[in-house]
Amino acid sequence: MQPIRGTKDILPNDIEIWQQIYKIAYNTLNNYNYSEIRTPILENTNLFERCIGNLTDIVNKEMYTFKDQGNRSITLRPEGTSSIARAVLSNKINLNNKMNRLWYLGPMFRYERPQKGRQRQFHQLGIECMGSEKSIADAEVIKIAYNILVQLKCDTQCHLEINSIGNIEERELYKIELTEYLEKYVNELDEDSKKRIHKNPLRILDSKNKKTQQILTEAPLLHNYLGKLSKTHFENLCKQLNYLDIKYKINNYLVRGLDYYNYTAFEIKTNETNQQNTICGGGRYDYLTHQLGGPKIPAVGWAIGIERLITLTKYQIKTKIIYNTIYIATDNLEKESIIWDVVSILETYNLRFELDFTDKNLSKKIKKASQMGIYICIIISQRELDNNSVRIHWLKTGQKQIIPISNLQEYINYIKNFFQLDSPF
Ligand code: ATP
Ligand code: MG
């Protein structure tokens, strides 16, 4: 029996990678005083209809919606922001704090055609910075995404694209002009864009179709419809990104798939040109809570697709985990007391280790560690024990050292520092 199409099991081997990402995200977000929030996976369908908009792909065709036993229309959340905005209002969190910095990680559901980088159940790590309309908030959230990618060593494989999509009035004006322009070429547009021309013309800007893209090169630019406030907000954001030395490209065609955005829109994409190359999508949404019947809470946030991020960082993280694991190989497992003494020192220094339980001979055990990609192997064998010592093999360099047991604690402290300072990862 197979899992449902578009879903998959996350196996122990991959969970380690998830935990590393969680750890890095958690530390970074904690430093920026973000709090984790967990909202239900099930929500009333009309939450998403109201927030995301009926004409978007998500609401139009991607939602997992069903009737429950009480005949209510329920939807498996397709994204996080709508639920967080609802949670802030229904728990009145906004009344206690002017600013709320919230983050989440969990499964999302969209009925899409499964393909590389696209599943029906996938996971997002997301943040929402609620309570400020200033561009410094936009800069802060972008910096956090950037920091996480730097720590995962995948910043060089990605680039940031930003745009301003102005406010609702500016966009309405632009939509009229854009539609008028595109109508002249309607027969040459791709099928999806044809359908969008009256429903959601802005999404056409995002088309991956070459012919449509060519038509768009002569189209009116949203940028020229922005008012002073929108422009200044965007210029201030650019100024701060420059100061932070976060490189970006201004992409005039970047719009987000959801209706609720205003001002800033951004995406972090991999440098590959395949269709599913967006790792992180975000932007500002100042009117969402008002749209939900609450007060206006200006906000900005992003969501990272964890599966896509993992594809990018898997090798690095896996290598680092193995590299930082110390292998303990013995010629005879009955040397319990010295084995437990070594384990206890490793525990003291909070180092990850694996004790080989097999009855293989020593050289086979060392070979296995080497094949795994282990850097350091502690060898407990009679030859060294006769001199109250153990042997340390640095498997990558071939260096071997005999360490008196009385010095072992000090030596392991040195290894700990080595991992922290000299690690190639
Ligand atoms: P795309 O253009 O790839 O469909 P989107 O605009 O629908 O993306 P968002 O709603 O902004 O995506 O979601 C943020 C991130 O979540 C995406 O950049 C991507 O990394 C991830 N994501 C979105 N949909 C899926 C999916 N079906 N499977 C896996 N990851 C996804
Ligand atoms: Mg999508």
CSV table of C-alpha atoms and ligand atoms in Angstrom, one decimal:
chain,number,residue,atom,x,y,z
A,1,MET,CA,0.0,0.0,0.0
A,2,GLN,CA,1.4,3.4,-1.0
A,3,PRO,CA,0.9,6.8,0.6
A,4,ILE,CA,-1.7,9.1,-1.0
A,5,ARG,CA,-0.4,10.7,-4.2
A,6,GLY,CA,1.5,13.9,-3.5
A,7,THR,CA,2.3,12.9,0.1
A,8,LYS,CA,5.3,11.1,1.5
A,9,ASP,CA,6.8,9.5,4.6
A,10,ILE,CA,9.6,11.4,6.2
A,11,LEU,CA,12.0,8.7,7.2
A,12,PRO,CA,14.5,8.8,10.2
A,13,ASN,CA,17.4,9.6,7.9
A,14,ASP,CA,15.6,12.8,6.7
A,15,ILE,CA,14.3,13.7,10.2
A,16,GLU,CA,17.8,14.6,11.2
A,17,ILE,CA,17.9,17.2,8.5
A,18,TRP,CA,14.5,18.5,9.6
A,19,GLN,CA,15.8,18.8,13.2
A,20,GLN,CA,18.9,20.7,12.1
A,21,ILE,CA,16.8,23.2,10.2
A,22,TYR,CA,14.4,23.5,13.2
A,23,LYS,CA,17.4,24.1,15.5
A,24,ILE,CA,18.9,26.8,13.3
A,25,ALA,CA,15.5,28.5,12.7
A,26,TYR,CA,14.6,28.3,16.4
A,27,ASN,CA,17.9,29.9,17.5
A,28,THR,CA,17.7,32.6,14.9
A,29,LEU,CA,14.1,33.4,15.6
A,30,ASN,CA,14.6,33.3,19.3
A,31,ASN,CA,17.3,35.9,19.0
A,32,TYR,CA,14.9,38.2,17.2
A,33,ASN,CA,12.3,37.5,20.0
A,34,TYR,CA,9.9,35.5,17.8
A,35,SER,CA,7.5,33.2,19.5
A,36,GLU,CA,6.3,29.9,18.1
A,37,ILE,CA,2.6,29.5,17.4
A,38,ARG,CA,0.7,26.3,16.4
A,39,THR,CA,-2.7,26.7,14.9
A,40,PRO,CA,-5.1,23.9,13.9
A,41,ILE,CA,-4.6,22.3,10.6
A,42,LEU,CA,-8.4,22.4,10.0
A,43,GLU,CA,-10.1,25.7,9.5
A,44,ASN,CA,-13.4,26.9,8.2
A,45,THR,CA,-13.3,27.1,4.5
A,46,ASN,CA,-14.4,30.7,4.5
A,47,LEU,CA,-11.3,31.8,6.4
A,48,PHE,CA,-9.2,31.1,3.3
A,49,GLU,CA,-11.9,32.4,0.9
A,50,ARG,CA,-11.9,35.7,2.8
A,51,CYS,CA,-8.1,36.0,3.2
A,52,ILE,CA,-6.6,34.5,0.1
A,53,GLY,CA,-9.3,35.5,-2.3
A,54,ASN,CA,-11.7,33.5,-4.5
A,55,LEU,CA,-9.9,34.3,-7.7
A,56,THR,CA,-6.5,32.9,-6.7
A,57,ASP,CA,-5.3,29.5,-7.7
A,58,ILE,CA,-5.2,28.3,-4.1
A,59,VAL,CA,-8.9,29.0,-3.4
A,60,ASN,CA,-10.0,28.3,-6.9
A,61,LYS,CA,-8.6,24.9,-7.4
A,62,GLU,CA,-6.0,23.8,-4.9
A,63,MET,CA,-7.9,23.5,-1.5
A,64,TYR,CA,-8.7,20.2,0.3
A,65,THR,CA,-12.2,21.0,1.3
A,66,PHE,CA,-14.8,18.6,2.8
A,67,LYS,CA,-18.0,18.6,4.8
A,68,ASP,CA,-17.7,17.3,8.3
A,69,GLN,CA,-20.3,15.3,10.2
A,70,GLY,CA,-22.1,18.6,11.2
A,71,ASN,CA,-22.2,19.6,7.5
A,72,ARG,CA,-19.7,22.4,8.0
A,73,SER,CA,-17.3,23.2,5.2
A,74,ILE,CA,-13.8,22.5,6.5
A,75,THR,CA,-10.5,23.0,4.7
A,76,LEU,CA,-7.0,21.6,5.4
A,77,ARG,CA,-4.9,24.8,5.6
A,78,PRO,CA,-3.1,25.6,2.3
A,79,GLU,CA,-0.9,28.2,4.0
A,80,GLY,CA,-0.1,29.7,7.4
A,81,THR,CA,-0.8,33.4,7.3
A,82,SER,CA,-4.6,33.3,7.2
A,83,SER,CA,-4.7,31.0,10.3
A,84,ILE,CA,-2.2,33.2,12.2
A,85,ALA,CA,-4.2,36.4,11.4
A,86,ARG,CA,-7.3,34.6,12.6
A,87,ALA,CA,-5.6,33.3,15.8
A,88,VAL,CA,-4.3,36.8,16.6
A,89,LEU,CA,-7.8,38.2,16.4
A,90,SER,CA,-9.7,35.3,18.0
A,91,ASN,CA,-7.2,35.2,21.0
A,92,LYS,CA,-7.0,39.0,21.1
A,93,ILE,CA,-3.2,38.8,21.1
A,94,ASN,CA,-3.0,42.2,19.4
A,95,LEU,CA,-4.6,43.8,22.5
A,96,ASN,CA,-1.8,42.7,24.8
A,97,ASN,CA,1.2,43.6,22.6
A,98,LYS,CA,1.5,46.2,20.0
A,99,MET,CA,4.1,44.1,18.1
A,100,ASN,CA,3.7,40.4,17.7
A,101,ARG,CA,6.5,38.4,16.2
A,102,LEU,CA,5.2,34.9,15.5
A,103,TRP,CA,6.6,31.8,13.7
A,104,TYR,CA,5.3,28.4,12.7
A,105,LEU,CA,6.3,25.2,11.1
A,106,GLY,CA,3.9,22.6,9.9
A,107,PRO,CA,2.1,20.8,7.1
A,108,MET,CA,0.2,22.6,4.4
A,109,PHE,CA,-2.1,21.0,1.8
A,110,ARG,CA,-2.7,22.0,-1.8
A,111,TYR,CA,-4.3,19.9,-4.5
A,112,GLU,CA,-1.7,20.4,-7.2
A,113,ARG,CA,-0.1,18.2,-9.8
A,114,PRO,CA,2.7,16.4,-7.9
A,115,GLN,CA,6.1,16.9,-9.4
A,116,LYS,CA,9.7,17.7,-8.3
A,117,GLY,CA,9.4,20.3,-5.6
A,118,ARG,CA,5.6,20.2,-5.5
A,119,GLN,CA,3.6,18.0,-3.2
A,120,ARG,CA,0.0,17.9,-2.0
A,121,GLN,CA,1.2,17.8,1.6
A,122,PHE,CA,4.3,19.9,2.2
A,123,HIS,CA,5.7,21.9,5.1
A,124,GLN,CA,6.3,25.5,5.6
A,125,LEU,CA,8.4,27.4,8.1
A,126,GLY,CA,6.9,30.9,8.3
A,127,ILE,CA,7.2,34.1,10.2
A,128,GLU,CA,4.8,37.0,10.7
A,129,CYS,CA,5.9,40.3,12.1
A,130,MET,CA,2.6,42.0,13.1
A,131,GLY,CA,2.2,45.6,14.3
A,132,SER,CA,4.4,47.8,12.2
A,133,GLU,CA,4.1,49.4,8.8
A,134,LYS,CA,7.6,50.6,8.7
A,135,SER,CA,10.1,49.3,6.1
A,136,ILE,CA,12.5,48.4,8.9
A,137,ALA,CA,10.1,45.5,9.6
A,138,ASP,CA,10.3,44.3,6.0
A,139,ALA,CA,14.1,44.6,6.2
A,140,GLU,CA,14.1,42.6,9.5
A,141,VAL,CA,12.1,39.7,8.1
A,142,ILE,CA,14.2,39.5,5.0
A,143,LYS,CA,17.3,39.6,7.1
A,144,ILE,CA,16.0,36.7,9.2
A,145,ALA,CA,15.4,34.5,6.1
A,146,TYR,CA,18.8,35.5,4.8
A,147,ASN,CA,20.4,34.6,8.1
A,148,ILE,CA,18.8,31.2,8.1
A,149,LEU,CA,20.0,30.5,4.6
A,150,VAL,CA,23.5,31.6,5.5
A,151,GLN,CA,23.7,29.3,8.5
A,152,LEU,CA,22.5,26.5,6.3
A,153,LYS,CA,25.3,27.4,3.9
A,154,CYS,CA,22.9,27.7,0.9
A,155,ASP,CA,22.8,31.5,0.5
A,156,THR,CA,25.2,31.4,-2.4
A,157,GLN,CA,22.9,29.0,-4.3
A,158,CYS,CA,20.0,31.5,-3.9
A,159,HIS,CA,19.1,35.0,-4.8
A,160,LEU,CA,16.6,37.5,-3.5
A,161,GLU,CA,14.1,39.3,-5.8
A,162,ILE,CA,12.0,42.1,-4.5
A,163,ASN,CA,9.3,44.4,-5.9
A,164,SER,CA,6.7,46.8,-4.6
A,165,ILE,CA,3.1,46.0,-5.6
A,166,GLY,CA,1.8,49.3,-4.1
A,167,ASN,CA,-1.5,49.6,-2.4
A,168,ILE,CA,-5.0,48.4,-3.5
A,169,GLU,CA,-6.0,51.6,-5.3
A,170,GLU,CA,-2.7,51.8,-7.2
A,171,ARG,CA,-3.1,48.2,-8.3
A,172,GLU,CA,-6.7,48.6,-9.4
A,173,LEU,CA,-5.6,51.4,-11.7
A,174,TYR,CA,-2.8,49.4,-13.0
A,175,LYS,CA,-4.9,46.3,-13.5
A,176,ILE,CA,-7.2,48.3,-15.9
A,177,GLU,CA,-4.3,49.4,-18.0
A,178,LEU,CA,-2.6,46.0,-18.0
A,179,THR,CA,-5.8,44.3,-19.0
A,180,GLU,CA,-6.4,46.8,-21.8
A,181,TYR,CA,-2.8,46.1,-23.1
A,182,LEU,CA,-3.1,42.3,-22.8
A,183,GLU,CA,-6.4,42.2,-24.6
A,184,LYS,CA,-4.7,43.2,-27.8
A,185,TYR,CA,-2.6,40.0,-27.6
A,186,VAL,CA,-5.2,37.7,-26.1
A,187,ASN,CA,-4.9,35.1,-28.8
A,188,GLU,CA,-1.1,34.9,-28.4
A,189,LEU,CA,-1.2,34.3,-24.6
A,190,ASP,CA,-0.7,30.9,-23.0
A,191,GLU,CA,-3.9,29.2,-21.9
A,192,ASP,CA,-3.5,30.0,-18.2
A,193,SER,CA,-2.9,33.6,-18.9
A,194,LYS,CA,-6.0,33.8,-21.1
A,195,LYS,CA,-8.1,32.6,-18.3
A,196,ARG,CA,-6.5,35.1,-15.9
A,197,ILE,CA,-6.9,38.1,-18.1
A,198,HIS,CA,-10.2,39.3,-16.4
A,199,LYS,CA,-10.0,37.3,-13.2
A,200,ASN,CA,-6.5,37.9,-12.0
A,201,PRO,CA,-4.4,39.8,-14.6
A,202,LEU,CA,-1.5,40.5,-12.2
A,203,ARG,CA,-0.7,36.8,-12.0
A,204,ILE,CA,0.0,36.9,-15.7
A,205,LEU,CA,3.1,38.9,-14.9
A,206,ASP,CA,4.4,35.8,-13.1
A,207,SER,CA,3.9,33.6,-16.2
A,208,LYS,CA,6.7,31.2,-17.1
A,209,ASN,CA,5.6,31.0,-20.7
A,210,LYS,CA,8.2,32.5,-23.1
A,211,LYS,CA,5.7,34.0,-25.6
A,212,THR,CA,3.7,35.6,-22.7
A,213,GLN,CA,6.9,36.9,-21.2
A,214,GLN,CA,7.8,38.5,-24.5
A,215,ILE,CA,4.4,40.2,-24.8
A,216,LEU,CA,4.9,41.5,-21.2
A,217,THR,CA,8.2,43.3,-22.1
A,218,GLU,CA,6.1,46.1,-23.7
A,219,ALA,CA,3.3,46.1,-21.1
A,220,PRO,CA,2.8,49.0,-18.7
A,221,LEU,CA,4.9,48.6,-15.5
A,222,LEU,CA,3.3,48.5,-12.1
A,223,HIS,CA,6.2,50.6,-10.8
A,224,ASN,CA,4.9,53.6,-12.8
A,225,TYR,CA,1.5,53.5,-11.0
A,226,LEU,CA,2.9,53.7,-7.5
A,227,GLY,CA,2.2,56.8,-5.4
A,228,LYS,CA,4.7,58.6,-3.2
A,229,LEU,CA,4.2,56.5,-0.1
A,230,SER,CA,4.6,53.2,-1.9
A,231,LYS,CA,7.7,54.4,-3.6
A,232,THR,CA,9.3,55.8,-0.4
A,233,HIS,CA,8.5,52.6,1.5
A,234,PHE,CA,10.3,50.6,-1.2
A,235,GLU,CA,13.3,52.9,-1.5
A,236,ASN,CA,13.8,52.7,2.3
A,237,LEU,CA,13.7,49.0,2.2
A,238,CYS,CA,16.3,48.9,-0.6
A,239,LYS,CA,18.5,51.3,1.4
A,240,GLN,CA,18.5,49.0,4.4
A,241,LEU,CA,19.2,45.9,2.3
A,242,ASN,CA,22.1,47.8,0.8
A,243,TYR,CA,23.4,48.7,4.2
A,244,LEU,CA,23.0,45.0,5.4
A,245,ASP,CA,24.8,43.9,2.3
A,246,ILE,CA,22.0,41.6,1.3
A,247,LYS,CA,22.1,41.4,-2.5
A,248,TYR,CA,18.8,41.7,-4.3
A,249,LYS,CA,17.4,42.0,-7.8
A,250,ILE,CA,14.4,44.3,-8.4
A,251,ASN,CA,11.9,42.2,-10.4
A,252,ASN,CA,9.2,44.4,-11.9
A,253,TYR,CA,7.1,41.3,-12.7
A,254,LEU,CA,7.2,39.8,-9.2
A,255,VAL,CA,3.7,39.5,-7.8
A,256,ARG,CA,2.5,37.1,-5.1
A,257,GLY,CA,-0.2,34.5,-5.7
A,258,LEU,CA,-2.4,35.7,-2.9
A,259,ASP,CA,-4.6,38.8,-2.8
A,260,TYR,CA,-3.7,40.1,0.6
A,261,TYR,CA,-0.3,41.6,-0.1
A,262,ASN,CA,0.6,45.3,-0.5
A,263,TYR,CA,3.8,47.3,-0.8
A,264,THR,CA,6.7,44.8,-0.5
A,265,ALA,CA,6.7,41.4,-2.3
A,266,PHE,CA,9.8,39.2,-2.3
A,267,GLU,CA,11.0,35.8,-3.2
A,268,ILE,CA,14.2,33.9,-2.6
A,269,LYS,CA,14.9,31.6,-5.5
A,270,THR,CA,17.6,29.1,-6.3
A,271,ASN,CA,19.8,29.9,-9.1
A,272,GLU,CA,18.4,27.0,-11.1
A,273,THR,CA,15.8,27.9,-13.7
A,274,ASN,CA,13.3,25.1,-13.1
A,275,GLN,CA,9.7,25.9,-12.3
A,276,GLN,CA,9.8,25.0,-8.7
A,277,ASN,CA,12.8,27.2,-7.8
A,278,THR,CA,11.2,29.5,-5.2
A,279,ILE,CA,12.3,28.5,-1.7
A,280,CYS,CA,10.8,31.5,0.2
A,281,GLY,CA,7.9,33.7,-0.6
A,282,GLY,CA,6.8,36.7,1.4
A,283,GLY,CA,5.6,40.2,1.5
A,284,ARG,CA,3.6,42.9,3.4
A,285,TYR,CA,-0.1,42.5,4.2
A,286,ASP,CA,-1.4,45.6,6.0
A,287,TYR,CA,-5.1,44.9,5.4
A,288,LEU,CA,-5.5,41.2,6.1
A,289,THR,CA,-6.8,41.5,9.7
A,290,HIS,CA,-9.2,44.2,8.7
A,291,GLN,CA,-10.4,42.1,5.9
A,292,LEU,CA,-11.1,39.5,8.6
A,293,GLY,CA,-13.3,41.9,10.5
A,294,GLY,CA,-10.7,43.0,13.0
A,295,PRO,CA,-8.7,46.2,13.4
A,296,LYS,CA,-6.0,47.0,10.8
A,297,ILE,CA,-2.7,45.4,11.9
A,298,PRO,CA,0.1,46.2,9.4
A,299,ALA,CA,2.3,43.1,9.0
A,300,VAL,CA,5.0,41.5,6.9
A,301,GLY,CA,6.1,37.9,6.7
A,302,TRP,CA,7.4,35.0,4.7
A,303,ALA,CA,7.1,31.2,4.3
A,304,ILE,CA,9.9,28.8,3.3
A,305,GLY,CA,9.0,25.5,1.7
A,306,ILE,CA,10.9,23.0,3.8
A,307,GLU,CA,11.1,20.2,1.3
A,308,ARG,CA,12.6,22.6,-1.3
A,309,LEU,CA,15.0,23.9,1.2
A,310,ILE,CA,16.0,20.3,2.2
A,311,THR,CA,16.8,19.5,-1.4
A,312,LEU,CA,19.2,22.4,-1.4
A,313,THR,CA,20.9,21.7,1.9
A,314,LYS,CA,20.6,18.0,2.4
A,315,TYR,CA,24.1,17.0,1.5
A,316,GLN,CA,25.7,19.8,3.6
A,317,ILE,CA,23.7,19.0,6.7
A,318,LYS,CA,24.1,15.2,6.4
A,319,THR,CA,27.8,15.6,6.0
A,320,LYS,CA,28.1,17.9,9.0
A,321,ILE,CA,26.1,15.6,11.2
A,322,ILE,CA,28.3,12.6,10.4
A,323,TYR,CA,31.4,14.7,10.6
A,324,ASN,CA,30.5,15.8,14.1
A,325,THR,CA,29.8,12.2,15.3
A,326,ILE,CA,32.6,10.4,17.2
A,327,TYR,CA,32.9,6.7,16.6
A,328,ILE,CA,33.9,4.4,19.4
A,329,ALA,CA,35.5,1.2,18.2
A,330,THR,CA,36.7,-1.5,20.6
A,331,ASP,CA,38.5,-4.8,20.1
A,332,ASN,CA,36.4,-6.3,22.7
A,333,LEU,CA,33.0,-5.0,24.1
A,334,GLU,CA,33.7,-6.6,27.5
A,335,LYS,CA,35.9,-3.7,28.5
A,336,GLU,CA,32.8,-2.1,29.9
A,337,SER,CA,34.2,0.2,32.5
A,338,ILE,CA,36.6,2.1,30.2
A,339,ILE,CA,33.9,2.2,27.5
A,340,TRP,CA,31.5,3.9,30.0
A,341,ASP,CA,34.2,6.3,31.1
A,342,VAL,CA,34.8,7.4,27.6
A,343,VAL,CA,31.0,7.7,27.0
A,344,SER,CA,30.6,9.8,30.1
A,345,ILE,CA,33.3,12.3,29.0
A,346,LEU,CA,31.7,12.6,25.6
A,347,GLU,CA,28.4,13.3,27.3
A,348,THR,CA,30.0,15.9,29.5
A,349,TYR,CA,31.0,17.8,26.4
A,350,ASN,CA,27.7,17.2,24.7
A,351,LEU,CA,29.3,15.4,21.8
A,352,ARG,CA,27.4,13.0,19.5
A,353,PHE,CA,28.8,9.5,19.4
A,354,GLU,CA,28.2,6.0,18.2
A,355,LEU,CA,29.4,3.0,20.0
A,356,ASP,CA,29.9,0.1,17.6
A,357,PHE,CA,28.1,-2.9,19.2
A,358,THR,CA,29.2,-5.5,16.6
A,359,ASP,CA,31.7,-8.3,17.0
A,360,LYS,CA,33.6,-7.3,13.9
A,361,ASN,CA,37.4,-6.9,14.3
A,362,LEU,CA,38.8,-3.5,14.9
A,363,SER,CA,40.1,-2.8,11.4
A,364,LYS,CA,36.6,-3.5,10.0
A,365,LYS,CA,35.0,-1.2,12.5
A,366,ILE,CA,37.4,1.6,11.6
A,367,LYS,CA,36.8,1.0,7.9
A,368,LYS,CA,33.0,1.2,8.5
A,369,ALA,CA,33.5,4.6,10.3
A,370,SER,CA,35.6,5.9,7.5
A,371,GLN,CA,33.0,4.9,4.9
A,372,MET,CA,30.3,6.6,6.9
A,373,GLY,CA,32.3,9.9,6.6
A,374,ILE,CA,33.2,10.0,10.3
A,375,TYR,CA,36.1,12.3,11.2
A,376,ILE,CA,37.2,11.0,14.6
A,377,CYS,CA,37.3,7.5,15.9
A,378,ILE,CA,38.2,6.6,19.5
A,379,ILE,CA,39.8,3.2,19.6
A,380,ILE,CA,39.8,1.2,22.8
A,381,SER,CA,42.1,-1.8,22.4
A,382,GLN,CA,44.1,-4.0,24.7
A,383,ARG,CA,47.4,-2.8,23.2
A,384,GLU,CA,46.9,0.8,24.4
A,385,LEU,CA,45.0,-0.2,27.5
A,386,ASP,CA,48.1,-2.0,28.8
A,387,ASN,CA,49.6,1.5,28.9
A,388,ASN,CA,46.5,3.1,30.4
A,389,SER,CA,45.8,4.8,27.1
A,390,VAL,CA,43.4,4.9,24.1
A,391,ARG,CA,44.1,5.7,20.5
A,392,ILE,CA,42.5,8.4,18.5
A,393,HIS,CA,42.2,8.1,14.7
A,394,TRP,CA,41.6,11.2,12.7
A,395,LEU,CA,40.1,9.3,9.8
A,396,LYS,CA,40.2,12.1,7.2
A,397,THR,CA,43.9,12.9,7.7
A,398,GLY,CA,45.1,9.5,8.8
A,399,GLN,CA,46.7,11.0,11.9
A,400,LYS,CA,46.9,8.6,15.0
A,401,GLN,CA,47.5,9.7,18.5
A,402,ILE,CA,47.9,7.7,21.8
A,403,ILE,CA,46.3,9.6,24.6
A,404,PRO,CA,46.7,8.6,28.3
A,405,ILE,CA,43.3,8.0,29.9
A,406,SER,CA,44.2,10.6,32.5
A,407,ASN,CA,44.5,13.2,29.7
A,408,LEU,CA,41.4,12.1,27.8
A,409,GLN,CA,39.0,14.7,29.2
A,410,GLU,CA,41.3,17.5,28.2
A,411,TYR,CA,41.8,15.9,24.7
A,412,ILE,CA,38.1,15.6,24.2
A,413,ASN,CA,37.7,19.2,25.1
A,414,TYR,CA,40.2,20.0,22.4
A,415,ILE,CA,38.1,17.9,19.9
A,416,LYS,CA,35.0,19.8,20.9
A,417,ASN,CA,36.8,23.1,20.1
A,418,PHE,CA,38.1,21.7,16.9
A,419,PHE,CA,34.5,20.9,15.8
A,420,GLN,CA,33.4,24.4,16.6
A,421,LEU,CA,36.3,26.3,15.2
A,422,ASP,CA,37.9,24.2,12.4
A,423,SER,CA,34.8,22.6,11.0
A,424,PRO,CA,34.8,22.9,7.2
A,425,PHE,CA,31.0,23.2,7.3
B,1,ATP,P1,4.7,28.3,-6.5
B,1,ATP,O1,4.8,29.4,-7.4
B,1,ATP,O2,6.0,27.4,-6.5
B,1,ATP,O3,3.5,27.5,-6.6
B,1,ATP,P2,3.5,29.7,-4.4
B,1,ATP,O4,3.6,31.1,-4.8
B,1,ATP,O5,2.3,28.9,-4.5
B,1,ATP,O6,4.7,28.9,-5.0
B,1,ATP,P3,3.7,30.3,-1.6
B,1,ATP,O7,2.2,30.2,-1.3
B,1,ATP,O8,4.3,31.6,-1.5
B,1,ATP,O9,4.1,29.5,-2.9
B,1,ATP,O10,4.4,29.3,-0.5
B,1,ATP,C1,5.7,29.6,0.0
B,1,ATP,C2,6.7,28.5,-0.3
B,1,ATP,O11,6.1,27.2,0.0
B,1,ATP,C3,7.0,28.3,-1.8
B,1,ATP,O12,8.0,29.2,-2.2
B,1,ATP,C4,7.5,26.9,-1.8
B,1,ATP,O13,8.8,26.8,-1.4
B,1,ATP,C5,6.6,26.2,-0.9
B,1,ATP,N1,5.5,25.5,-1.6
B,1,ATP,C6,4.4,26.1,-2.1
B,1,ATP,N2,3.6,25.2,-2.6
B,1,ATP,C7,4.2,24.0,-2.5
B,1,ATP,C8,4.0,22.6,-2.9
B,1,ATP,N3,2.8,22.3,-3.5
B,1,ATP,N4,4.9,21.7,-2.6
B,1,ATP,C9,6.0,22.0,-2.0
B,1,ATP,N5,6.4,23.2,-1.6
B,1,ATP,C10,5.5,24.2,-1.9
B,2,MG,MG,1.5,27.6,-6.0
